[in-house]
Amino acid sequence: MKKQVYIISHSHWDREWYMPYEQHHMRLVELMDDLLSLIDTDPDFHSFHLDGQTIILDDYLEVRPEKRAAVQAAIQQGKLQIGPFYILQDDFLISAESNTRNMLIGMAESKKWGTPVMLGYFPDTFGNMGQTPQMMLQANLESAAFGRGVKPIGFDNEVLPDDQFTSQYSEMHWEGPDGSKIFGLLFANWYSNGNEIPAEKQAAKAFWDQKLADVEKFGATNHYLMMNGVDHQPVQKDISAAIRLANELYPEYEFKHASFTEYLAAVQEDLPDDLGTITGELTSQETDGWYTLANTASARVYLKQWNTRVSRQLENVAEPLATMAYDLTQDYPHDILDFGWKTLMQNHPHDSICGCSVDEVHREMMPRFEKANEIGKYVAEEALRQLTEAIDTTVFPENSRPFVVFNTAGTARSGLVPVTVELERKTFREGMPSKLYHALKDKPKSNYKVIDAAGNQVEAIIQEEEVLFDYDLPKDAFRIPYMKRFVTLQVAVQEMAEFSWQTYALVESEAAGSMADLIVKEEGRQLANAHLTIDIADNGSLAVTNHQTGDTFENLLVFENVGDIANEYIFKQPEGDQAILSTAFPHQINVIENTDLVGVVEIRQTLMIPSAADERLAEEQKAVVDFRFRKAQRNQDLVPFTLTTQVRLERDSQRVAFQTTVNNQSKDHRLRALFPTGIHVDFHEADSIYEVVKRPNKVSSHWENPTNPQHQHAFANLHDDHKGVTVSNFGLNEYEIVDDTICLTLLRCTGELGDWGYFPTPEAQCLGQHTFDYGIAFHGTPEERYDTYKQAQAAQIPWTAAQIAHQTGTLAPAVHYINAQGDTTAITAFKRSRNQDQIVLRGYNLADQETAFHVQKDQMNLEVLNLLEEGTDNIPTQTIKPYEIRTIGLKER
């Protein structure tokens, strides 16, 4: 039988990268025009793989709406191979739910046109998430193709036992942490190994002699894949002629223009018994470590912070509130939320969210983030209005001012919730705004307290009355501007259940009582509660004592600044560069807030750091000198670099919260916060996609890069058998474990894109003001670490609070809307399904052990769904398996 060569025409389409979006966009229009013309004129043209992302269709038809019928016909004929995703994302830098919505929306969009290609397509993601096998199977995808993460060594070489991320073949099995297994296809010779096939005899002979030898080196079968395309590649118009010539020149081979569906069916029928199995996440662990591209997690960190903000708004505020409000309205804003998700996901391609494009690209991303965030806020505000109009507050005194607090996180939470309570308003119809302002401002001030529905006083911090402008937008009338007199407060919420609300009221009281034991002591040098004592050392670092275990952790929160002479993809410290540490500079302490409920201390430190790299860097960049061989150093021009950090400790919290602000006026450098733990172990854990991933602290024998950067979402943790430390963050996706220290990257500044040429990116220097939110928590035995994980995730989710009228209503003042209990489970979605018209609750097991997981809502039946929210044959159980991702549908009986 002849050896089979499958030629798949494609173009890997980065929507934006080394040119602004519209430059790429217009070239996409040209590509699609040529492609549709070729389909019409060449009957031998088999098909074109549309890069696995349906957004290409939207982008094309935005300019060529008259081509819709031609596109539809090409898809129905199988000439255009589409889906199954909406965009080609960077999976590590977007949330677990964003990865799922990319499949959910992409599959739905594909089916509007025809039949999607049932292949998980990850040609150029910067590493691949460990839960890919389970996620693909839960989306009815049994195969995945990828370009990075596994080192191919060829079938003549032996795969060593300690090499877990190498394969002798380009085909392999891929197993996830839960045991799910799929077929994995590595583009061992990249996704351009069949690009620009010659249609002239002599050139074709030279081309194929080399290309066939290359593909056979890694092929496990006699079915060989040739990818006819590359980044932004125009369609090869003479491909049919080139294939005919290849068949003439090589009679022992059969060259065929094909689709992925045909190739996958053929190759999987002929796999050898010695096919290898790779496991977990694929981040090029067996390489020299330079080109893992993990430092994209810290490039343009403002993008990552915005992405976290919008993800939390859509996933953890808008969707849960809209789900609760559905009981009142029997309506759920599917279309609006889909629009918000699509807008957000337009920022999720790997060259976008990774921050590794030209400045114009990332400038255009900001309005998308802002738009998606406003959509999420609108959905949340509408749902909140519907809920608050229906909550009964007649249990409170007539002259009280009720308000409600919602916990939309998937875990019980305690904390101080900020609330604004209006006392009185005067509309502009009543007079001149300035007179109304002063009329309210001059009123005598009152004292207040907060009570719950039973009339019990609830602890709160209540500020003095203020007056400001505000307005209402009624649904059935013109806007109403007014001046309002109001108070802001922080109400102490204790162990508020997941997906619940609790109503309180502000009432007038006699003079405020004296406070109990204050949090801040020793003139600002100490903060303490029942769980922790924080001491600020003479060098500005922190020593924290965990009262539960008696352990004291010293030299915490030391800031480290070093040079960076690489690019947006990769960090490279100059040779011989010495770290500049905050402990080498004086500091000042200010007490910002000090009550019996919360203490906030500000530490101000001014480092003197170089203003930029020296002049050699610019020359090396222009000459496209490989960053590994650059000789540039930091210059001798020192400038002030002031770090202002607020250390916040709440009375009932086991977590210390930090907020650091800096006005960066320096270039070519990196800033990290260091947290030495004194814990010397071989592995650590971090928050990843539907997984708490266990990673080795030491690199493989192949590694040459002196650093080992890693991706995270909400936290990283080091622990031994007796104690542990969890460092949490908001939108700070890069960390590194150095010996016993968790190093959290706050800011990385560089001046070029990198990769295949010289593309200056002055805005990637991130000049200007930045604010970073992060924290640290401590635990005892290993099983206690999961509480710190869940609280780190919950800390990213804002509380929701709103004032309510004194009214009768159909909803109780306190409701636990749905019970979702599991000691080691994390909830990622609480929404409604468009397909089945039911509630969808999704979560996963944080642990490597089976654990109890109880979901219950009155008058509702439960069923297990897949990630596409389709029914399965699985029966709901009260336990969840190790690393399992579970989606539950709830429908009225």
GROMACS .gro file of N, CA, C and O in nm, residues 619-719:
model
  404
  619GLU      N    1   2.085   4.931   2.008
  619GLU     CA    2   2.160   4.880   1.893
  619GLU      C    3   2.137   4.731   1.876
  619GLU      O    4   2.121   4.681   1.763
  620GLU      N    5   2.136   4.658   1.985
  620GLU     CA    6   2.114   4.513   1.976
  620GLU      C    7   1.974   4.481   1.928
  620GLU      O    8   1.952   4.386   1.852
  621GLN      N    9   1.877   4.562   1.968
  621GLN     CA   10   1.741   4.542   1.918
  621GLN      C   11   1.732   4.569   1.769
  621GLN      O   12   1.673   4.490   1.694
  622LYS      N   13   1.791   4.678   1.724
  622LYS     CA   14   1.788   4.713   1.581
  622LYS      C   15   1.856   4.606   1.496
  622LYS      O   16   1.814   4.576   1.385
  623ALA      N   17   1.962   4.548   1.551
  623ALA     CA   18   2.037   4.445   1.479
  623ALA      C   19   1.974   4.307   1.494
  623ALA      O   20   2.026   4.209   1.440
  624VAL      N   21   1.863   4.299   1.564
  624VAL     CA   22   1.792   4.174   1.589
  624VAL      C   23   1.888   4.070   1.648
  624VAL      O   24   1.895   3.954   1.605
  625VAL      N   25   1.965   4.114   1.748
  625VAL     CA   26   2.052   4.023   1.821
  625VAL      C   27   1.965   3.936   1.912
  625VAL      O   28   1.880   3.988   1.985
  626ASP      N   29   1.985   3.806   1.905
  626ASP     CA   30   1.912   3.715   1.993
  626ASP      C   31   1.928   3.761   2.138
  626ASP      O   32   2.040   3.786   2.184
  627PHE      N   33   1.817   3.772   2.208
  627PHE     CA   34   1.820   3.826   2.344
  627PHE      C   35   1.916   3.749   2.434
  627PHE      O   36   1.971   3.805   2.529
  628ARG      N   37   1.937   3.621   2.407
  628ARG     CA   38   2.025   3.540   2.492
  628ARG      C   39   2.170   3.586   2.486
  628ARG      O   40   2.247   3.561   2.578
  629PHE      N   41   2.206   3.654   2.377
  629PHE     CA   42   2.346   3.691   2.356
  629PHE      C   43   2.370   3.842   2.367
  629PHE      O   44   2.473   3.891   2.328
  630ARG      N   45   2.272   3.913   2.420
  630ARG     CA   46   2.287   4.058   2.434
  630ARG      C   47   2.382   4.092   2.548
  630ARG      O   48   2.388   4.021   2.649
  631LYS      N   49   2.455   4.201   2.531
  631LYS     CA   50   2.554   4.246   2.630
  631LYS      C   51   2.512   4.375   2.700
  631LYS      O   52   2.586   4.426   2.784
  632ALA      N   53   2.394   4.424   2.669
  632ALA     CA   54   2.348   4.549   2.731
  632ALA      C   55   2.338   4.534   2.882
  632ALA      O   56   2.314   4.425   2.935
  633GLN      N   57   2.358   4.645   2.951
  633GLN     CA   58   2.345   4.653   3.096
  633GLN      C   59   2.245   4.763   3.131
  633GLN      O   60   2.197   4.835   3.042
  634ARG      N   61   2.214   4.779   3.257
  634ARG     CA   62   2.135   4.894   3.301
  634ARG      C   63   2.227   5.015   3.307
  634ARG      O   64   2.346   5.004   3.337
  635ASN      N   65   2.169   5.132   3.277
  635ASN     CA   66   2.253   5.252   3.277
  635ASN      C   67   2.281   5.301   3.419
  635ASN      O   68   2.233   5.244   3.518
  636GLN      N   69   2.359   5.408   3.430
  636GLN     CA   70   2.401   5.460   3.561
  636GLN      C   71   2.316   5.577   3.607
  636GLN      O   72   2.342   5.636   3.712
  637ASP      N   73   2.213   5.611   3.531
  637ASP     CA   74   2.125   5.724   3.564
  637ASP      C   75   2.016   5.673   3.659
  637ASP      O   76   1.921   5.608   3.616
  638LEU      N   77   2.029   5.703   3.788
  638LEU     CA   78   1.934   5.654   3.886
  638LEU      C   79   1.816   5.750   3.904
  638LEU      O   80   1.835   5.872   3.910
  639VAL      N   81   1.696   5.693   3.912
  639VAL     CA   82   1.574   5.773   3.930
  639VAL      C   83   1.495   5.715   4.047
  639VAL      O   84   1.506   5.597   4.078
  640PRO      N   85   1.415   5.797   4.114
  640PRO     CA   86   1.335   5.745   4.226
  640PRO      C   87   1.223   5.654   4.177
  640PRO      O   88   1.160   5.679   4.074
  641PHE      N   89   1.198   5.551   4.253
  641PHE     CA   90   1.095   5.451   4.223
  641PHE      C   91   1.022   5.425   4.354
  641PHE      O   92   1.066   5.347   4.437
  642THR      N   93   0.911   5.497   4.375
  642THR     CA   94   0.843   5.496   4.504
  642THR      C   95   0.731   5.394   4.506
  642THR      O   96   0.640   5.397   4.421
  643LEU      N   97   0.738   5.305   4.603
  643LEU     CA   98   0.637   5.203   4.623
  643LEU      C   99   0.554   5.238   4.746
  643LEU      O  100   0.609   5.256   4.856
  644THR      N  101   0.425   5.250   4.728
  644THR     CA  102   0.334   5.279   4.839
  644THR      C  103   0.243   5.158   4.857
  644THR      O  104   0.162   5.128   4.769
  645THR      N  105   0.259   5.089   4.969
  645THR     CA  106   0.186   4.964   4.991
  645THR      C  107   0.096   4.976   5.112
  645THR      O  108   0.142   5.009   5.222
  646GLN      N  109  -0.031   4.950   5.093
  646GLN     CA  110  -0.125   4.942   5.204
  646GLN      C  111  -0.137   4.797   5.249
  646GLN      O  112  -0.165   4.709   5.169
  647VAL      N  113  -0.112   4.774   5.376
  647VAL     CA  114  -0.125   4.642   5.439
  647VAL      C  115  -0.257   4.643   5.515
  647VAL      O  116  -0.275   4.722   5.608
  648ARG      N  117  -0.347   4.555   5.478
  648ARG     CA  118  -0.482   4.555   5.536
  648ARG      C  119  -0.508   4.422   5.607
  648ARG      O  120  -0.487   4.314   5.551
  649LEU      N  121  -0.555   4.431   5.732
  649LEU     CA  122  -0.591   4.312   5.807
  649LEU      C  123  -0.729   4.334   5.869
  649LEU      O  124  -0.749   4.429   5.946
  650GLU      N  125  -0.824   4.248   5.834
  650GLU     CA  126  -0.956   4.253   5.895
  650GLU      C  127  -0.960   4.164   6.018
  650GLU      O  128  -0.886   4.067   6.029
  651ARG      N  129  -1.049   4.196   6.108
  651ARG     CA  130  -1.050   4.129   6.239
  651ARG      C  131  -1.067   3.978   6.228
  651ARG      O  132  -1.002   3.902   6.300
  652ASP      N  133  -1.155   3.933   6.138
  652ASP     CA  134  -1.187   3.791   6.133
  652ASP      C  135  -1.117   3.718   6.018
  652ASP      O  136  -1.151   3.604   5.988
  653SER      N  137  -1.020   3.783   5.958
  653SER     CA  138  -0.958   3.727   5.838
  653SER      C  139  -0.827   3.656   5.872
  653SER      O  140  -0.751   3.699   5.958
  654GLN      N  141  -0.802   3.547   5.797
  654GLN     CA  142  -0.673   3.479   5.805
  654GLN      C  143  -0.584   3.517   5.687
  654GLN      O  144  -0.480   3.455   5.666
  655ARG      N  145  -0.625   3.617   5.612
  655ARG     CA  146  -0.551   3.663   5.494
  655ARG      C  147  -0.511   3.808   5.512
  655ARG      O  148  -0.592   3.891   5.555
  656VAL      N  149  -0.386   3.839   5.479
  656VAL     CA  150  -0.338   3.976   5.477
  656VAL      C  151  -0.350   4.026   5.333
  656VAL      O  152  -0.302   3.960   5.240
  657ALA      N  153  -0.412   4.142   5.315
  657ALA     CA  154  -0.429   4.198   5.181
  657ALA      C  155  -0.330   4.311   5.160
  657ALA      O  156  -0.306   4.392   5.250
  658PHE      N  157  -0.272   4.315   5.040
  658PHE     CA  158  -0.178   4.420   5.003
  658PHE      C  159  -0.229   4.495   4.880
  658PHE      O  160  -0.286   4.434   4.789
  659GLN      N  161  -0.205   4.625   4.878
  659GLN     CA  162  -0.228   4.704   4.758
  659GLN      C  163  -0.108   4.796   4.741
  659GLN      O  164  -0.082   4.883   4.824
  660THR      N  165  -0.033   4.772   4.633
  660THR     CA  166   0.088   4.849   4.606
  660THR      C  167   0.066   4.939   4.485
  660THR      O  168   0.017   4.893   4.381
  661THR      N  169   0.102   5.065   4.501
  661THR     CA  170   0.091   5.162   4.392
  661THR      C  171   0.228   5.217   4.360
  661THR      O  172   0.309   5.244   4.449
  662VAL      N  173   0.255   5.233   4.230
  662VAL     CA  174   0.382   5.288   4.185
  662VAL      C  175   0.359   5.373   4.061
  662VAL      O  176   0.275   5.339   3.976
  663ASN      N  177   0.431   5.483   4.052
  663ASN     CA  178   0.432   5.564   3.930
  663ASN      C  179   0.563   5.533   3.859
  663ASN      O  180   0.668   5.590   3.892
  664ASN      N  181   0.558   5.442   3.764
  664ASN     CA  182   0.679   5.392   3.699
  664ASN      C  183   0.729   5.491   3.594
  664ASN      O  184   0.657   5.524   3.499
  665GLN      N  185   0.853   5.537   3.610
  665GLN     CA  186   0.917   5.624   3.512
  665GLN      C  187   1.049   5.563   3.465
  665GLN      O  188   1.134   5.634   3.411
  666SER      N  189   1.063   5.435   3.483
  666SER     CA  190   1.185   5.365   3.442
  666SER      C  191   1.151   5.262   3.336
  666SER      O  192   1.038   5.214   3.327
  667LYS      N  193   1.251   5.227   3.254
  667LYS     CA  194   1.232   5.132   3.144
  667LYS      C  195   1.321   5.010   3.164
  667LYS      O  196   1.417   5.012   3.240
  668ASP      N  197   1.286   4.903   3.093
  668ASP     CA  198   1.370   4.783   3.084
  668ASP      C  199   1.398   4.723   3.222
  668ASP      O  200   1.513   4.702   3.261
  669HIS      N  201   1.294   4.691   3.294
  669HIS     CA  202   1.314   4.635   3.428
  669HIS      C  203   1.195   4.551   3.469
  669HIS      O  204   1.090   4.549   3.403
  670ARG      N  205   1.211   4.481   3.581
  670ARG     CA  206   1.106   4.397   3.636
  670ARG      C  207   1.097   4.420   3.787
  670ARG      O  208   1.198   4.430   3.856
  671LEU      N  209   0.973   4.423   3.838
  671LEU     CA  210   0.947   4.439   3.980
  671LEU      C  211   0.874   4.316   4.032
  671LEU      O  212   0.773   4.274   3.974
  672ARG      N  213   0.924   4.259   4.142
  672ARG     CA  214   0.857   4.145   4.205
  672ARG      C  215   0.843   4.168   4.355
  672ARG      O  216   0.923   4.241   4.415
  673ALA      N  217   0.743   4.104   4.415
  673ALA     CA  218   0.728   4.098   4.560
  673ALA      C  219   0.769   3.958   4.605
  673ALA      O  220   0.720   3.858   4.549
  674LEU      N  221   0.858   3.949   4.703
  674LEU     CA  222   0.915   3.822   4.746
  674LEU      C  223   0.856   3.779   4.879
  674LEU      O  224   0.845   3.858   4.973
  675PHE      N  225   0.821   3.650   4.886
  675PHE     CA  226   0.763   3.594   5.007
  675PHE      C  227   0.838   3.466   5.043
  675PHE      O  228   0.795   3.355   5.007
  676PRO      N  229   0.951   3.476   5.114
  676PRO     CA  230   1.020   3.355   5.159
  676PRO      C  231   0.938   3.283   5.265
  676PRO      O  232   0.877   3.345   5.351
  677THR      N  233   0.936   3.151   5.255
  677THR     CA  234   0.848   3.073   5.342
  677THR      C  235   0.922   2.984   5.440
  677THR      O  236   0.861   2.937   5.538
  678GLY      N  237   1.050   2.957   5.415
  678GLY     CA  238   1.122   2.860   5.498
  678GLY      C  239   1.077   2.717   5.474
  678GLY      O  240   1.115   2.626   5.548
  679ILE      N  241   0.997   2.696   5.368
  679ILE     CA  242   0.945   2.563   5.336
  679ILE      C  243   1.026   2.507   5.219
  679ILE      O  244   1.018   2.559   5.107
  680HIS      N  245   1.103   2.404   5.242
  680HIS     CA  246   1.189   2.345   5.140
  680HIS      C  247   1.131   2.211   5.098
  680HIS      O  248   1.144   2.110   5.168
  681VAL      N  249   1.063   2.212   4.985
  681VAL     CA  250   0.997   2.091   4.933
  681VAL      C  251   1.026   2.081   4.783
  681VAL      O  252   1.083   2.172   4.723
  682ASP      N  253   0.986   1.970   4.724
  682ASP     CA  254   1.015   1.945   4.583
  682ASP      C  255   0.907   1.997   4.489
  682ASP      O  256   0.932   2.016   4.370
  683PHE      N  257   0.787   2.019   4.543
  683PHE     CA  258   0.675   2.059   4.457
  683PHE      C  259   0.598   2.175   4.521
  683PHE      O  260   0.606   2.197   4.642
  684HIS      N  261   0.525   2.244   4.439
  684HIS     CA  262   0.433   2.347   4.486
  684HIS      C  263   0.303   2.332   4.409
  684HIS      O  264   0.293   2.251   4.316
  685GLU      N  265   0.202   2.412   4.445
  685GLU     CA  266   0.073   2.408   4.375
  685GLU      C  267   0.035   2.549   4.331
  685GLU      O  268   0.074   2.648   4.394
  686ALA      N  269  -0.042   2.554   4.223
  686ALA     CA  270  -0.088   2.683   4.172
  686ALA      C  271  -0.225   2.666   4.108
  686ALA      O  272  -0.263   2.557   4.064
  687ASP      N  273  -0.297   2.776   4.102
  687ASP     CA  274  -0.432   2.780   4.044
  687ASP      C  275  -0.421   2.786   3.893
  687ASP      O  276  -0.366   2.881   3.837
  688SER      N  277  -0.476   2.685   3.825
  688SER     CA  278  -0.472   2.682   3.680
  688SER      C  279  -0.614   2.659   3.627
  688SER      O  280  -0.712   2.685   3.698
  689ILE      N  281  -0.628   2.608   3.505
  689ILE     CA  282  -0.758   2.595   3.440
  689ILE      C  283  -0.828   2.469   3.491
  689ILE      O  284  -0.787   2.357   3.459
  690TYR      N  285  -0.933   2.486   3.571
  690TYR     CA  286  -1.006   2.375   3.633
  690TYR      C  287  -0.912   2.280   3.705
  690TYR      O  288  -0.936   2.159   3.709
  691GLU      N  289  -0.805   2.334   3.762
  691GLU     CA  290  -0.706   2.246   3.824
  691GLU      C  291  -0.620   2.322   3.922
  691GLU      O  292  -0.576   2.434   3.893
  692VAL      N  293  -0.596   2.262   4.037
  692VAL     CA  294  -0.484   2.303   4.120
  692VAL      C  295  -0.369   2.216   4.075
  692VAL      O  296  -0.363   2.096   4.104
  693VAL      N  297  -0.278   2.275   4.000
  693VAL     CA  298  -0.173   2.196   3.936
  693VAL      C  299  -0.053   2.183   4.030
  693VAL      O  300  -0.016   2.278   4.098
  694LYS      N  301   0.003   2.064   4.034
  694LYS     CA  302   0.122   2.036   4.114
  694LYS      C  303   0.242   2.042   4.022
  694LYS      O  304   0.252   1.966   3.927
  695ARG      N  305   0.335   2.135   4.051
  695ARG     CA  306   0.450   2.156   3.964
  695ARG      C  307   0.580   2.134   4.041
  695ARG      O  308   0.588   2.168   4.159
  696PRO      N  309   0.682   2.081   3.974
  696PRO     CA  310   0.811   2.063   4.042
  696PRO      C  311   0.880   2.197   4.064
  696PRO      O  312   0.869   2.288   3.981
  697ASN      N  313   0.951   2.208   4.175
  697ASN     CA  314   1.025   2.331   4.203
  697ASN      C  315   1.157   2.337   4.128
  697ASN      O  316   1.214   2.445   4.111
  698LYS      N  317   1.205   2.221   4.085
  698LYS     CA  318   1.331   2.215   4.012
  698LYS      C  319   1.304   2.185   3.865
  698LYS      O  320   1.210   2.114   3.830
  699VAL      N  321   1.390   2.237   3.779
  699VAL     CA  322   1.374   2.220   3.635
  699VAL      C  323   1.436   2.088   3.591
  699VAL      O  324   1.510   2.023   3.666
  700SER      N  325   1.408   2.048   3.466
  700SER     CA  326   1.464   1.925   3.412
  700SER      C  327   1.611   1.945   3.378
  700SER      O  328   1.664   2.058   3.376
  701SER      N  329   1.677   1.837   3.347
  701SER     CA  330   1.820   1.842   3.313
  701SER      C  331   1.845   1.915   3.183
  701SER      O  332   1.957   1.956   3.154
  702HIS      N  333   1.741   1.934   3.102
  702HIS     CA  334   1.756   2.002   2.973
  702HIS      C  335   1.755   2.154   2.987
  702HIS      O  336   1.794   2.226   2.896
  703TRP      N  337   1.711   2.205   3.101
  703TRP     CA  338   1.681   2.347   3.120
  703TRP      C  339   1.809   2.429   3.128
  703TRP      O  340   1.901   2.395   3.202
  704GLU      N  341   1.814   2.541   3.054
  704GLU     CA  342   1.928   2.632   3.056
  704GLU      C  343   1.891   2.770   3.106
  704GLU      O  344   1.977   2.842   3.159
  705ASN      N  345   1.769   2.810   3.089
  705ASN     CA  346   1.722   2.941   3.135
  705ASN      C  347   1.743   2.951   3.287
  705ASN      O  348   1.700   2.863   3.361
  706PRO      N  349   1.809   3.056   3.336
  706PRO     CA  350   1.829   3.068   3.481
  706PRO      C  351   1.701   3.094   3.559
  706PRO      O  352   1.701   3.090   3.682
  707THR      N  353   1.591   3.123   3.490
  707THR     CA  354   1.463   3.145   3.557
  707THR      C  355   1.364   3.037   3.515
  707THR      O  356   1.380   2.972   3.411
  708ASN      N  357   1.260   3.022   3.592
  708ASN     CA  358   1.156   2.923   3.563
  708ASN      C  359   1.019   2.985   3.590
  708ASN      O  360   0.950   2.949   3.685
  709PRO      N  361   0.976   3.080   3.506
  709PRO     CA  362   0.848   3.148   3.529
  709PRO      C  363   0.731   3.053   3.506
  709PRO      O  364   0.738   2.961   3.424
  710GLN      N  365   0.622   3.078   3.578
  710GLN     CA  366   0.503   2.993   3.570
  710GLN      C  367   0.378   3.078   3.562
  710GLN      O  368   0.377   3.194   3.601
  711HIS      N  369   0.270   3.015   3.512
  711HIS     CA  370   0.139   3.080   3.506
  711HIS      C  371   0.057   3.047   3.631
  711HIS      O  372   0.064   2.936   3.683
  712GLN      N  373  -0.026   3.141   3.671
  712GLN     CA  374  -0.123   3.118   3.778
  712GLN      C  375  -0.247   3.202   3.751
  712GLN      O  376  -0.247   3.292   3.667
  713HIS      N  377  -0.351   3.172   3.826
  713HIS     CA  378  -0.468   3.259   3.828
  713HIS      C  379  -0.480   3.324   3.965
  713HIS      O  380  -0.430   3.432   3.986
  714ALA      N  381  -0.542   3.260   4.062
  714ALA     CA  382  -0.568   3.327   4.188
  714ALA      C  383  -0.460   3.307   4.293
  714ALA      O  384  -0.450   3.386   4.386
  715PHE      N  385  -0.375   3.202   4.282
  715PHE     CA  386  -0.282   3.175   4.391
  715PHE      C  387  -0.170   3.082   4.351
  715PHE      O  388  -0.177   3.009   4.252
  716ALA      N  389  -0.064   3.084   4.435
  716ALA     CA  390   0.042   2.983   4.436
  716ALA      C  391   0.068   2.947   4.581
  716ALA      O  392   0.054   3.031   4.671
  717ASN      N  393   0.107   2.822   4.604
  717ASN     CA  394   0.119   2.773   4.742
  717ASN      C  395   0.242   2.685   4.758
  717ASN      O  396   0.275   2.605   4.672
  718LEU      N  397   0.309   2.702   4.873
  718LEU     CA  398   0.413   2.610   4.918
  718LEU      C  399   0.370   2.555   5.054
  718LEU      O  400   0.326   2.631   5.141
  719HIS      N  401   0.383   2.424   5.072
  719HIS     CA  402   0.348   2.365   5.201
  719HIS      C  403   0.427   2.238   5.226
  719HIS      O  404   0.475   2.174   5.133
   0.00000   0.00000   0.00000
